[in-house]
Each structure stands twice: as C-alpha cells, then as structure tokens.
PDB file of C-alpha atoms in Angstrom:
ATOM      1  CA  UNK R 287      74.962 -38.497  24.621  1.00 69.00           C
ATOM      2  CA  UNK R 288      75.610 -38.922  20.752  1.00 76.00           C
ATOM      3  CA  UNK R 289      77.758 -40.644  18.185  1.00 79.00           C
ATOM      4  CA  UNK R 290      78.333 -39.086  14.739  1.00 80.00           C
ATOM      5  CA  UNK R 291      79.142 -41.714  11.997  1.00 79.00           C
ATOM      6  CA  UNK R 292      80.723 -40.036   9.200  1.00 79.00           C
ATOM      7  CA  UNK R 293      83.096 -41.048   6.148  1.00 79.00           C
ATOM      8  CA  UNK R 294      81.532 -44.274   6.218  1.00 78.00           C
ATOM      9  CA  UNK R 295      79.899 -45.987   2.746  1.00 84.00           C
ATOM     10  CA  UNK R 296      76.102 -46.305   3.615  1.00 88.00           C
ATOM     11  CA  UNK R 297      74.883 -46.636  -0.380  1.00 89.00           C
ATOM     12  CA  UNK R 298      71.335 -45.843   0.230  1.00 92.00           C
ATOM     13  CA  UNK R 299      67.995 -46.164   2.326  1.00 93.00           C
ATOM     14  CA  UNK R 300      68.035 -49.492   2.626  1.00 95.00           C
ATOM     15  CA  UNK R 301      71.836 -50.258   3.437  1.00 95.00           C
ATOM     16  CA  UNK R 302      71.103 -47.509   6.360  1.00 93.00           C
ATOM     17  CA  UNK R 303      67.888 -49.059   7.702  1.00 95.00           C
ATOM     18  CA  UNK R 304      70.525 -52.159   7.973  1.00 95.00           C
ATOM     19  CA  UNK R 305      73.321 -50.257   9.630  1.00 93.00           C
ATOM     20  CA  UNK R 306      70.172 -49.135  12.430  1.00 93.00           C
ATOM     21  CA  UNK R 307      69.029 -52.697  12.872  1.00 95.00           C
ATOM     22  CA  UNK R 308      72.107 -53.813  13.723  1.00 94.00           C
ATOM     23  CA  UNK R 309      71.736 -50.734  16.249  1.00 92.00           C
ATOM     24  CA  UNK R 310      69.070 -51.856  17.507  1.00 92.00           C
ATOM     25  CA  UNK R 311      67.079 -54.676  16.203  1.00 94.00           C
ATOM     26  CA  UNK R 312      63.510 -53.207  18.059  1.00 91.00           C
ATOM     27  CA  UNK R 313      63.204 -50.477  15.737  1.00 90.00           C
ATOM     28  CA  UNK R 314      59.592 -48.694  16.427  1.00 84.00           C
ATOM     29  CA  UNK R 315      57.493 -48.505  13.455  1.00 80.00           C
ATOM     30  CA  UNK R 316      55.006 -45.366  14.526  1.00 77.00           C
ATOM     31  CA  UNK R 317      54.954 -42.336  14.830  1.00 71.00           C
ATOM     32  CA  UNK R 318      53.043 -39.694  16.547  1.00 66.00           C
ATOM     33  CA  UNK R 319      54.669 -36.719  15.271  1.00 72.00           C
ATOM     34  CA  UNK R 320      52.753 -33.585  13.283  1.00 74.00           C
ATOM     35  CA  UNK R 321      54.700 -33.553   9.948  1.00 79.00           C
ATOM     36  CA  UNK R 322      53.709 -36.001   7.237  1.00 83.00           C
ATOM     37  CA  UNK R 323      56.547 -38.264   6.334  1.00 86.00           C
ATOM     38  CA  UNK R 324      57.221 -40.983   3.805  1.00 89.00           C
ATOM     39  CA  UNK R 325      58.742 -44.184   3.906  1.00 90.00           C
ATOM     40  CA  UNK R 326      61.913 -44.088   1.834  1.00 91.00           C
ATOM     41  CA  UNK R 327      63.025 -46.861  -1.040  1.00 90.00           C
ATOM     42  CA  UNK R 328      60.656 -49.407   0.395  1.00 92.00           C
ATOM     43  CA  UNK R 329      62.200 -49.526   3.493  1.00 94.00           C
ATOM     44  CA  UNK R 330      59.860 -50.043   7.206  1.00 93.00           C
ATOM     45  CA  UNK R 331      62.286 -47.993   9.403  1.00 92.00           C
ATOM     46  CA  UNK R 332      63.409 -45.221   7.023  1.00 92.00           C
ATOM     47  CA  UNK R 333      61.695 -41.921   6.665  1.00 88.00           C
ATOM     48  CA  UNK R 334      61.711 -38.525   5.439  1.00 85.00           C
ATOM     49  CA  UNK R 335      61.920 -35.752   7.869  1.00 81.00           C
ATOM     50  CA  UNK R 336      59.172 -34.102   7.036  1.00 81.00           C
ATOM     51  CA  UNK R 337      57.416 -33.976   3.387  1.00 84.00           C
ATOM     52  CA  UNK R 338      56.473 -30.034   3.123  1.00 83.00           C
ATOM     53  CA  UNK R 339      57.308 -27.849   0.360  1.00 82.00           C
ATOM     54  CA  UNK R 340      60.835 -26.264   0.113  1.00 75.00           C
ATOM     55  CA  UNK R 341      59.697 -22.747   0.750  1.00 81.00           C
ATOM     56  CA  UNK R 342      58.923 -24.120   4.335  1.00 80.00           C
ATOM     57  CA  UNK R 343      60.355 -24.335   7.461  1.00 76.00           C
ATOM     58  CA  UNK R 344      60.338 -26.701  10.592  1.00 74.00           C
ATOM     59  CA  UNK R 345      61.314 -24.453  13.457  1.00 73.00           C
ATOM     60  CA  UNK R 346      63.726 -25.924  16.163  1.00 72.00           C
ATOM     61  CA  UNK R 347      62.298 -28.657  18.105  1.00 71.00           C
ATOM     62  CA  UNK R 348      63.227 -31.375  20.414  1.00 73.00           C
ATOM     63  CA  UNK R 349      61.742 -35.030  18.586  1.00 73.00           C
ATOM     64  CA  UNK R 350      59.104 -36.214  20.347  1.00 74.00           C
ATOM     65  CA  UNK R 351      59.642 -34.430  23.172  1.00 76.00           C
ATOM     66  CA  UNK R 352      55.841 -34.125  23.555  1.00 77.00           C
ATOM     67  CA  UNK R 353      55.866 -37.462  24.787  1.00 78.00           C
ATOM     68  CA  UNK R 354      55.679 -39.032  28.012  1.00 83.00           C
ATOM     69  CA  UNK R 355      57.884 -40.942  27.558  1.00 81.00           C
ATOM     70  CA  UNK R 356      60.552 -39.480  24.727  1.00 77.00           C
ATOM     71  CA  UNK R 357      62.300 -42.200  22.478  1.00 79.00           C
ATOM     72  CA  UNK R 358      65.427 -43.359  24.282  1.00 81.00           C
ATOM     73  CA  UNK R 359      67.240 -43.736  21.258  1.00 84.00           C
ATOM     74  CA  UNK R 360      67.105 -41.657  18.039  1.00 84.00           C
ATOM     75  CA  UNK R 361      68.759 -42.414  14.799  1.00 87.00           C
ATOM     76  CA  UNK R 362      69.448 -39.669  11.748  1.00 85.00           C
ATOM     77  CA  UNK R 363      70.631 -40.564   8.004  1.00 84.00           C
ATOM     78  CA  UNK R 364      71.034 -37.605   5.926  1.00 81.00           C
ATOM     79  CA  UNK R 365      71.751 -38.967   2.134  1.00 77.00           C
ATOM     80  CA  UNK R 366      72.311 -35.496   0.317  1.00 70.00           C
ATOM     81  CA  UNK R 367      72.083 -32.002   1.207  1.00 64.00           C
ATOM     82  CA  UNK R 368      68.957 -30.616  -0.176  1.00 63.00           C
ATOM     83  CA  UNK R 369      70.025 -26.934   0.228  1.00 64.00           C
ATOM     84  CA  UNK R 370      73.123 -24.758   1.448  1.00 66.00           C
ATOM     85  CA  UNK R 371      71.431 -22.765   3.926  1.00 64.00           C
ATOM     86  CA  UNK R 372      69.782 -24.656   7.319  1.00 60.00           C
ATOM     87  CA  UNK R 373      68.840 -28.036   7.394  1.00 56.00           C
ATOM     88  CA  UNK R 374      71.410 -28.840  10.552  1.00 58.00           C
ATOM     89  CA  UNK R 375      70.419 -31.327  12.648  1.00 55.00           C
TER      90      UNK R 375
END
C-alpha cells in the first residue's frame, strides 16, 4: 500500500526528516544503492535521489529491490520540481 501527504506545510529538509521520525523512529541510515546521494541541510535521514547531472536519466526501477530483503517501508519528500518533464515518482 501507500499514503500520499499533500497540502501539508513541511518547510524544509529538516522539518521532513521530523515528520518521518515520527513515522518511524528506526529510520535506517545506509544505503546500498548505485547512485551517489547527498545528505540534505545537515540532516541523517534525508537524501537526494540521486546526484547525477541534469542531462541524465535514472530509468524505472523498483528501490532496493535488489535486496533480499527489500525495505518494508519507504518514505519520499519532493521539495521543488526540478524540471517539467519526468521526475514522477
């Protein structure tokens, strides 16, 4: 299943990292994933989808589906739209 927030006041990186603690306070901290990421505004749970340049793509993909055992629970923050064509999730 899945539950969209949206229309809610979530001021930044940090005030979302709070919203997903309150989630779930066992937040997981690595990650085994190909793309290189970056932790956003300081925070220890928040991180860019994937830091390539703009003229690249990340094809569809399942998260960590490679896994044995795939992350039960997966949470998304999206805090502007980068471009107007792709970048659904």
């Amino acid at each position: 299943g899945a539950i969209i927030l949206r229309g809610f006041d979530v001021a930044d990186a940090r005030a979302f990292e709070q919203v997903a603690l309150a989630i779930n306070a066992d937040l997981a901290t690595t990650y085994l994933g190909t793309s290189p990421r970056s932790s956003i505004g300081g925070t220890r749970y928040v991180h860019t989808a994937a830091d390539f340049q703009p003229h690249r793509s990340v094809p569809v993909h399942l998260e960590m589906s490679f896994r044995r055992a795939p992350p039960q629970l997966q949470i998304f923050y999206a805090s502007r739209l980068d471009q107007t064509i792709g970048g659904e999730t």
